[in-house]
Coordinates of C-alpha atoms in Angstrom, one line a residue:
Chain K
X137 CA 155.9 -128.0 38.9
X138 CA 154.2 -128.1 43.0
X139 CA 150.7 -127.9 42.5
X140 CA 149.0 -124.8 43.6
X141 CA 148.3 -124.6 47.6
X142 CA 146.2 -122.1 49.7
X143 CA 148.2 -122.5 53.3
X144 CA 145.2 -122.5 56.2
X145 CA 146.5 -119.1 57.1
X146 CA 146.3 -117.5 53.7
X147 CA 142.7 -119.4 53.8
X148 CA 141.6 -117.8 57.4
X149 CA 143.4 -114.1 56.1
X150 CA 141.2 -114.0 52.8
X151 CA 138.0 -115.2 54.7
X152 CA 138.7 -112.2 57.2
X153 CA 139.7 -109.7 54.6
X154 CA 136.6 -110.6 52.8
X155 CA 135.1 -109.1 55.8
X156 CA 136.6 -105.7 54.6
X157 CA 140.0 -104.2 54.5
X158 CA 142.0 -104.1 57.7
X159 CA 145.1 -103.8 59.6
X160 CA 147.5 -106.7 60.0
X161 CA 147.1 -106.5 64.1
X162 CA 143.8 -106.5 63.8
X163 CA 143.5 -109.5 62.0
X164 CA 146.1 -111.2 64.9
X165 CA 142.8 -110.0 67.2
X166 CA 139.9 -110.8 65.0
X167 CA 141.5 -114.6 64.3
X168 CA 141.2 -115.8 68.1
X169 CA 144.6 -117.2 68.1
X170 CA 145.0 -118.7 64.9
X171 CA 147.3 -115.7 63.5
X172 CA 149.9 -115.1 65.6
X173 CA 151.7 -111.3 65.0
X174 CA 155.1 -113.0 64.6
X175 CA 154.1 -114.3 61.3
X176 CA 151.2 -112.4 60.3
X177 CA 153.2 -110.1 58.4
X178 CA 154.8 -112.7 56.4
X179 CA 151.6 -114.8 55.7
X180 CA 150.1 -111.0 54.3
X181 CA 153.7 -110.1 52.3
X182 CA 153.9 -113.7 50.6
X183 CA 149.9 -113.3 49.8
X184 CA 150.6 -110.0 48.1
X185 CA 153.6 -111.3 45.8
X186 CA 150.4 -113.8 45.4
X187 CA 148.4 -111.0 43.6
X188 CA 146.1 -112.7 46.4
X189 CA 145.7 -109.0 48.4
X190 CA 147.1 -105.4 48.2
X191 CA 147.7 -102.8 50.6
X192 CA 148.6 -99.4 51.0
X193 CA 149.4 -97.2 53.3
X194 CA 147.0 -95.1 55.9
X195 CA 146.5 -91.7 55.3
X196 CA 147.6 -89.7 58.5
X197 CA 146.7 -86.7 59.8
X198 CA 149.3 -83.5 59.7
X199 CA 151.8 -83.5 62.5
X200 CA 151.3 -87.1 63.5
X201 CA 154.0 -89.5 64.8
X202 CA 155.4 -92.6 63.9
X203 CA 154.8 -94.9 60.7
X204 CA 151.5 -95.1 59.0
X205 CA 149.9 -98.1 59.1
X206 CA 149.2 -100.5 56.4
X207 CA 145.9 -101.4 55.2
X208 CA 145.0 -105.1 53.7
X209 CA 142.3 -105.7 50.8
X210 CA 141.7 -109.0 49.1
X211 CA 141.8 -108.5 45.3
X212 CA 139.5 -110.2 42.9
X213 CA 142.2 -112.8 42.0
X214 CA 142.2 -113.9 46.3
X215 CA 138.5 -113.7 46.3
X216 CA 138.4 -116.5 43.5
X217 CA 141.3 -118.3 44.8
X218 CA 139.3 -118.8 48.1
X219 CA 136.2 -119.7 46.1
X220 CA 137.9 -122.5 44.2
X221 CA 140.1 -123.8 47.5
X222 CA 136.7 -124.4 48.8
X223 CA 135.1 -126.0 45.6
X224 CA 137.9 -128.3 45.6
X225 CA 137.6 -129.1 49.2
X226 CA 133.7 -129.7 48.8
X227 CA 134.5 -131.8 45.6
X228 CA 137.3 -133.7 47.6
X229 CA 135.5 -134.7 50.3
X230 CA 133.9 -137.9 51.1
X231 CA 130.1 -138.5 50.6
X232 CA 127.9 -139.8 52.8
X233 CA 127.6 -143.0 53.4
X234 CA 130.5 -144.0 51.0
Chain C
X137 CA 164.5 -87.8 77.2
X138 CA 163.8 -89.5 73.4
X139 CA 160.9 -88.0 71.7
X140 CA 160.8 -91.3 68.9
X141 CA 157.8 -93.2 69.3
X142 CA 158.6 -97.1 69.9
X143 CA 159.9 -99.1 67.6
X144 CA 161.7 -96.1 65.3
X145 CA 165.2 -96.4 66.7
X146 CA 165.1 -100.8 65.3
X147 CA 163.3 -99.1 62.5
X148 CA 165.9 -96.7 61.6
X149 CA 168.3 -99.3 62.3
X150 CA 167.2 -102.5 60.4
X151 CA 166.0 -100.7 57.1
X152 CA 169.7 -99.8 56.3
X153 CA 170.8 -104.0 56.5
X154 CA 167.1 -105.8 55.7
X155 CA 166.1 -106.5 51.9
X156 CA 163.6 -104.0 50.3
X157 CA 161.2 -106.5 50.4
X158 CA 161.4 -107.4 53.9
X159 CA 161.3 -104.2 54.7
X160 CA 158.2 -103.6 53.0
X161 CA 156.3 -106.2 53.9
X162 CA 157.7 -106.9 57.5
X163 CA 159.3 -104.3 59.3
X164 CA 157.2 -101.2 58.4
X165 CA 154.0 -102.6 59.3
X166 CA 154.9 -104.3 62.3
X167 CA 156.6 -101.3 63.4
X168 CA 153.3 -99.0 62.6
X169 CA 150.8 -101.6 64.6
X170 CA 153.2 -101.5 67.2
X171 CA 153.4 -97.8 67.6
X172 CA 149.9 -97.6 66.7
X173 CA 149.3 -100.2 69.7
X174 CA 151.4 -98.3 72.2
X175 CA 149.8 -95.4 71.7
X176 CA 146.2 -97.0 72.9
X177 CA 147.7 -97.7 76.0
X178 CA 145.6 -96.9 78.7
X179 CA 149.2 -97.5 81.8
X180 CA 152.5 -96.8 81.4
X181 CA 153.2 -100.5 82.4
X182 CA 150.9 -101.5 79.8
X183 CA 152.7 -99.7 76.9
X184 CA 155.8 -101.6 78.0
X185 CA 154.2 -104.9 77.7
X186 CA 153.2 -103.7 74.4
X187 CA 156.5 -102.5 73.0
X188 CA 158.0 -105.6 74.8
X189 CA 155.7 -108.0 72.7
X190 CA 155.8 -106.0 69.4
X191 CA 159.6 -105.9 69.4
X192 CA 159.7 -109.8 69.8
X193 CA 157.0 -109.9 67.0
X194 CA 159.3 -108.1 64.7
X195 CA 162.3 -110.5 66.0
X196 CA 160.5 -113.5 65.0
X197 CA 159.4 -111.9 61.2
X198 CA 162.2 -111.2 60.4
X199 CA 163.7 -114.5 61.3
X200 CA 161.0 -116.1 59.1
X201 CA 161.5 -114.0 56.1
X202 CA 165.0 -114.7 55.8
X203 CA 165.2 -116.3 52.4
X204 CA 167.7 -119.0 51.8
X205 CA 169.7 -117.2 48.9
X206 CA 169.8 -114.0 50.9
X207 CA 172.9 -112.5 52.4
X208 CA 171.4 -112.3 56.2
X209 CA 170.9 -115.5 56.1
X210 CA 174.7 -116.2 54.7
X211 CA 176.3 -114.3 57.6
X212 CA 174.1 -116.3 60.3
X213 CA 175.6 -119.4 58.8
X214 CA 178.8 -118.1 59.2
X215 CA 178.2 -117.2 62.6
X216 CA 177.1 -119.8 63.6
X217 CA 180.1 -121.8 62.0
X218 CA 182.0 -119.3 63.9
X219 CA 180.2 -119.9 67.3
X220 CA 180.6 -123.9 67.3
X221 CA 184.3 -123.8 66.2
X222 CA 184.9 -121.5 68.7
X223 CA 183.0 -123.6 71.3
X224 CA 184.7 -126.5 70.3
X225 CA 188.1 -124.7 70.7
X226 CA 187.1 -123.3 73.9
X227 CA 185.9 -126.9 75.1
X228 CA 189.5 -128.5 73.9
X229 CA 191.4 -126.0 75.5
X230 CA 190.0 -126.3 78.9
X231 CA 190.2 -130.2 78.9
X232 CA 193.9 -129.7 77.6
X233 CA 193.3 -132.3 74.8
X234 CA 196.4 -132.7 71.9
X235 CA 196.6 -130.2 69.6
X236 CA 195.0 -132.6 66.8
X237 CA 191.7 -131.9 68.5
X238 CA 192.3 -128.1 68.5
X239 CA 193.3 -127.6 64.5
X240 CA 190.0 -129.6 64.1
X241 CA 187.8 -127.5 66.1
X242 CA 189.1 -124.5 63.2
X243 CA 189.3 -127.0 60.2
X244 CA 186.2 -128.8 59.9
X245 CA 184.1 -125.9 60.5
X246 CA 186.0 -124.0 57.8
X247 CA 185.9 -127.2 55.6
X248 CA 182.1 -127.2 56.2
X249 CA 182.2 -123.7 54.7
X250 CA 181.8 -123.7 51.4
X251 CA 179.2 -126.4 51.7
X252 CA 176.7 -124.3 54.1
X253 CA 177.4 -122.0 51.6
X254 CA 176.6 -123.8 48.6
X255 CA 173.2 -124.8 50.4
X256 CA 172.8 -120.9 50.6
X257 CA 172.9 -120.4 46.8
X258 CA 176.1 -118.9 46.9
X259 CA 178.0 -120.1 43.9
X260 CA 181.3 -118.6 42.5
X261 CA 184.3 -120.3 43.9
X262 CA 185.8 -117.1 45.2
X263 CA 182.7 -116.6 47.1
X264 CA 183.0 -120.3 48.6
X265 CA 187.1 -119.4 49.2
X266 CA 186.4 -116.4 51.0
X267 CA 183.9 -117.4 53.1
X268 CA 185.8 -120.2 54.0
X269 CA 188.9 -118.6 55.0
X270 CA 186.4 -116.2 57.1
X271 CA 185.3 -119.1 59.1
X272 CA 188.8 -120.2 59.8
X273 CA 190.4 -116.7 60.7
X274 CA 187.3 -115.9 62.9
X275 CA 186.7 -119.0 65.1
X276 CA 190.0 -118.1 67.0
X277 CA 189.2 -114.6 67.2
X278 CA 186.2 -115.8 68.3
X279 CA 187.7 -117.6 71.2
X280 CA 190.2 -114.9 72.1
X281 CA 193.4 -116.4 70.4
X282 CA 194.4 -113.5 67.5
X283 CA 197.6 -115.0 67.0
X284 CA 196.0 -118.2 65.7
X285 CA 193.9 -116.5 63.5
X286 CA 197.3 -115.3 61.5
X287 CA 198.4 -119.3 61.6
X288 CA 194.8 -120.3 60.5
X289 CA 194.7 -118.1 57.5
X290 CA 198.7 -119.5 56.3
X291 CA 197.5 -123.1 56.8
X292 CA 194.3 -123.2 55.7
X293 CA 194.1 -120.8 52.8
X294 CA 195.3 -123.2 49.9
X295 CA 192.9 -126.1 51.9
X296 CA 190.6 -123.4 51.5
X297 CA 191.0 -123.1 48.0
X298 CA 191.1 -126.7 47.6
X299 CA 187.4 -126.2 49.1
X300 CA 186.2 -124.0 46.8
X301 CA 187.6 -126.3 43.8
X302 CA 185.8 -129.2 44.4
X303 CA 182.6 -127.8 46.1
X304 CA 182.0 -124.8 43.1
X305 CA 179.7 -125.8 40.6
X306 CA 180.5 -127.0 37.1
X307 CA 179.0 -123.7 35.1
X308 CA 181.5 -121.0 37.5
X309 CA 184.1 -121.3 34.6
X310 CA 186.2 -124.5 33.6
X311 CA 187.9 -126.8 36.0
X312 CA 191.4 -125.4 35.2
X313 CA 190.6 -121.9 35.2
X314 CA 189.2 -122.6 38.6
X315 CA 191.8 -124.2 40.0
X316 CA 194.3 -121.3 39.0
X317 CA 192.1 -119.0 40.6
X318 CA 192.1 -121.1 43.7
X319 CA 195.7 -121.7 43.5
X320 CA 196.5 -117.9 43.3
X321 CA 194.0 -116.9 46.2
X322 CA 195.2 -119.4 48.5
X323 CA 199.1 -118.7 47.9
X324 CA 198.1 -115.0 48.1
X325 CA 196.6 -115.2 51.2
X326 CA 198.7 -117.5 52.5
X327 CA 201.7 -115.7 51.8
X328 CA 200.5 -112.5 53.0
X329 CA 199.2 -113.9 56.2
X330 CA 202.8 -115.2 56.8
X331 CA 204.2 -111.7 56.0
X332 CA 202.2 -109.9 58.6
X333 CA 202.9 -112.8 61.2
X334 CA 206.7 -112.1 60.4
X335 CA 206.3 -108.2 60.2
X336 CA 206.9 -106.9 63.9
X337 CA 210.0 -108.8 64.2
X338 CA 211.0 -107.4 60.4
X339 CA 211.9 -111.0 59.4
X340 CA 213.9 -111.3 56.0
X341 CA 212.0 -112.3 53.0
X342 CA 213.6 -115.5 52.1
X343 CA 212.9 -118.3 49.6
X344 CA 211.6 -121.0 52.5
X345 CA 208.9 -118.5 53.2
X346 CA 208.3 -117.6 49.4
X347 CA 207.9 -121.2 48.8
X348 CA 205.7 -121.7 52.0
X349 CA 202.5 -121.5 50.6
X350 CA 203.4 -123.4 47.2
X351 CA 204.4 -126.6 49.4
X352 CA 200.9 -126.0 51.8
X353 CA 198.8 -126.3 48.5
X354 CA 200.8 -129.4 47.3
X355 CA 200.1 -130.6 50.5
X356 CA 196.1 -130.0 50.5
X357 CA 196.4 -131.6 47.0
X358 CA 198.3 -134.6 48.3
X359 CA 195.7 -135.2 50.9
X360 CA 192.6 -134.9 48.9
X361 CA 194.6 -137.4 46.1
X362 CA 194.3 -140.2 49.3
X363 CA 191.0 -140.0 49.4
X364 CA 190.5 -140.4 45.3
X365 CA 191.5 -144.7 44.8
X366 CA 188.4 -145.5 46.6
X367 CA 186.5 -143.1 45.3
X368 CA 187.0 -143.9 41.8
X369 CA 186.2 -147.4 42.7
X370 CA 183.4 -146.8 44.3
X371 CA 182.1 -144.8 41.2
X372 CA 182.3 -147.8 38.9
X373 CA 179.4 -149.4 41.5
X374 CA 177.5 -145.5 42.4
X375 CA 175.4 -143.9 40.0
X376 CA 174.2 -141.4 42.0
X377 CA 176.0 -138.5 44.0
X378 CA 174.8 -138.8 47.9
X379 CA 175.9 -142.6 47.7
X380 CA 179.1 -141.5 46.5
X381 CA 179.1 -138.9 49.0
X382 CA 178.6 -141.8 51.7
X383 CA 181.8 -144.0 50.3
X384 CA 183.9 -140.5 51.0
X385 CA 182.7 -140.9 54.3
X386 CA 183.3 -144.1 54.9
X387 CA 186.8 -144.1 53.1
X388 CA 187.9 -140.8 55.1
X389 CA 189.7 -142.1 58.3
X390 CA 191.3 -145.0 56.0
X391 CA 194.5 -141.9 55.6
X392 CA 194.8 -141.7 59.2
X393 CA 194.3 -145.7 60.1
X394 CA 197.7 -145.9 57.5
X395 CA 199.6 -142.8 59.5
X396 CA 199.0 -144.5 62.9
X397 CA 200.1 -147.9 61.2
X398 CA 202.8 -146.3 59.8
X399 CA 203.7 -144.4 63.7
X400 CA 203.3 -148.0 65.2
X401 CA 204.7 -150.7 63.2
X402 CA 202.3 -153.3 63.5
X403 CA 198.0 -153.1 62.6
X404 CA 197.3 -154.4 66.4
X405 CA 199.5 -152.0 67.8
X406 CA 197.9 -149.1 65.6
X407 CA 194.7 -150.1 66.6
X408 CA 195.5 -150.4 70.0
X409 CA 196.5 -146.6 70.1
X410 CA 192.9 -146.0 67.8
X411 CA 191.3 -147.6 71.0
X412 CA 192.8 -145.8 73.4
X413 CA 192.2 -142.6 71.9
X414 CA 189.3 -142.6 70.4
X415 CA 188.1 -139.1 70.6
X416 CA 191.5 -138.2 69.3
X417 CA 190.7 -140.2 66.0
X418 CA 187.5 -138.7 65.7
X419 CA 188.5 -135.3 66.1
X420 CA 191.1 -136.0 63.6
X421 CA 188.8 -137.8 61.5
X422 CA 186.9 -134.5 60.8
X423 CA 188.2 -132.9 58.4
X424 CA 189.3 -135.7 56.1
X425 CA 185.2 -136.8 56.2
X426 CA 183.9 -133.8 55.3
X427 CA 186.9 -133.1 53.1
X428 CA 185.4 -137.1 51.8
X429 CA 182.2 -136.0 51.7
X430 CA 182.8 -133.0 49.3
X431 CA 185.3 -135.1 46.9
X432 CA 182.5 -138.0 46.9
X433 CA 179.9 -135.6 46.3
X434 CA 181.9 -133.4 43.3
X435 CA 183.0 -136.3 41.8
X436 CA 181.4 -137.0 38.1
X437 CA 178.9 -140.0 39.0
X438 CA 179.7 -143.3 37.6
X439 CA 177.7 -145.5 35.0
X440 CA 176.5 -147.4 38.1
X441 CA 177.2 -151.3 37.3
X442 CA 175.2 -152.9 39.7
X443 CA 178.1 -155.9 41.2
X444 CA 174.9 -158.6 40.9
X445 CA 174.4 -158.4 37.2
X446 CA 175.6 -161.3 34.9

């Protein structure tokens, strides 16, 4: 079996979730270039088969036009993924002066 | 004037052809934030940049979340089979090369066929057969011949099925029963192919063209037998299929190396003609090495007695 991974975009998507929920453009925006919006929404899809985030639709108002947007929230299970990602990259790393 | 916002009419259309899940997680919201987007346009020529960039955003998703099993990703694989037979035909044609070059601009990417497909989790031998026989009908089509798409399907339907033999795998029923499915398609195909291509000038039904297709899959049998002696030899020394797979290739333009020396007499004088035509050969060559390669590759591996050991 592959050993479990946490890709650096599923990293940088739960750090900005944790943040609060959001949209999946804004997180293009609030990622300076790191998330680009042709993949975005396959980083978040693959991270919610995860169990690493949900989402849900945004309630609209009556008479409004188009789609409704879809909302991002990292679920406990991604906040404790990210937690032990960056245990094991603190244990990992090399001490000083070795 | 439309009244949909941007992004509905691909909306509308995609949902119909795109997996559930793809849907879901791709298309909807990309095609929310991009209406959402547009619609906090301050210009006219702003939105447009807008719609222009979220439309390539959804292009490239939905590229990315094919998945390898899935049935998108199946028919760009035959398409693009499609597209470079057809080039290649297109390319013979206009540098009027002999017509060995032109049946192997159809063959090999129909032989290649039910390999891509293999790679693409397909796995029932009618699905390799018919996707096969789709490549070689629709590479001439492709390249505005129709009348060679009725010739490609007689002559390469029992290949086809010859395909679909060796390259299915070993739990899609036993090796008999898939043969006689094979068998049955390709003569089916064959022989109806050969009917329509006789119907407008109401052509008698007679036993040559009854028999027709049983003597085309003898043939495709014959030829795939050539390619078995060193095969089996090679086994006693391979273990391992891609090694195998190799010796196939390697072995492959030994059947056409005998025809030439067979056409010429004498081995200078048949590799005389080799030199002089070498694309030719190779062209030629390309269906017998990936035919090789599939008959290398299907073929039970060997005990693998390395030729060193006391």
């Amino acid at each position: 079996m592959a050993p479990p991974s946490l890709p650096q975009s599923e990293r940088l998507v739960l750090e900005l979730l944790l943040d609060g929920p959001d949209f999946g453009l804004n997180l293009v925006a609030r990622s300076e270039g790191a998330l680009k919006r042709g993949t975005v929404y396959v980083t978040l899809g693959r991270m919610e088969r995860k169990g690493f985030i949900t989402s849900e639709q945004e309630p609209q108002p009556a008479g409004a036009i188009g789609l409704p947007r879809r909302i991002y929230r990292v679920t406990p299970l991604g906040t404790r993924a990210l937690r032990a990602w960056s245990n094991l990259l603190r244990a990992l790393a090399p001490e000083p002066g070795a | 004037m439309s009244t949909l916002p941007p992004g509905a009419r691909i909306y509308l259309l995609l949902r119909r052809w795109v997996p559930v899940t793809v849907s879901h997680d791709v298309l909807e919201p990309a095609v929310a934030d991009l209406q959402h987007e547009a619609g906090q346009a301050d210009t006219p020529a702003q939105r447009r940049r807008i719609v222009v960039r979220g439309h390539l955003a959804i292009a490239r998703a939905l590229l990315l979340s094919i998945e390898p099993a899935g049935g998108v990703g199946i028919a760009i694989a035959l398409a693009a089979l499609c597209a470079m037979g057809a080039l290649l035909l297109t390319a013979a044609r206009a540098a009027h090369v002999d017509g060995r070059l032109l049946n192997s601009a159809i063959l090999a990417p129909a032989m290649l066929a039910p390999f891509v497909l293999r790679v693409f989790g397909k796995t029932s031998a009618r699905g390799l057969f018919a996707g096969s026989l789709l490549v070689a009908a629709l590479t001439p089509i492709l390249a505005g011949d129709v009348r060679h798409a009725v010739v490609a399907l007689i002559v390469f339907a029992p290949i086809a099925a010859a395909a679909a033999i060796v390259a299915a795998p070993d739990g899609d029923g036993t090796v008999a029963r898939r043969a006689v499915t094979a068998v049955s398609l390709g003569s089916g195909v064959a022989t109806a192919a050969l009917l329509l291509s006789r119907w407008p000038q109401s052509g008698a039904l007679s036993a040559d063209l009854a028999t027709t297709p049983f003597y085309l899959m003898l043939f495709a049998l014959l030829f795939a037998m050539t390619l078995l002696p060193p095969l089996l030899l090679a086994r006693v020394f391979l273990a391992r299929r891609a090694p195998l797979a190799i010796a196939g290739l390697v072995c492959s333009p030994a059947p056409l190396i005998v025809s030439a020396y067979i056409d010429h007499g004498t081995l200078a004088a048949c590799l005389d003609a080799l030199r002089h035509t070498p694309l030719s050969f190779a062209a030629s060559s390309l269906p017998f090495a990936v035919g090789a390669i599939v008959v290398g590759w299907r073929l039970p591996p060997g005990r693998g007695v390395c030729p060193y050991e006391a």
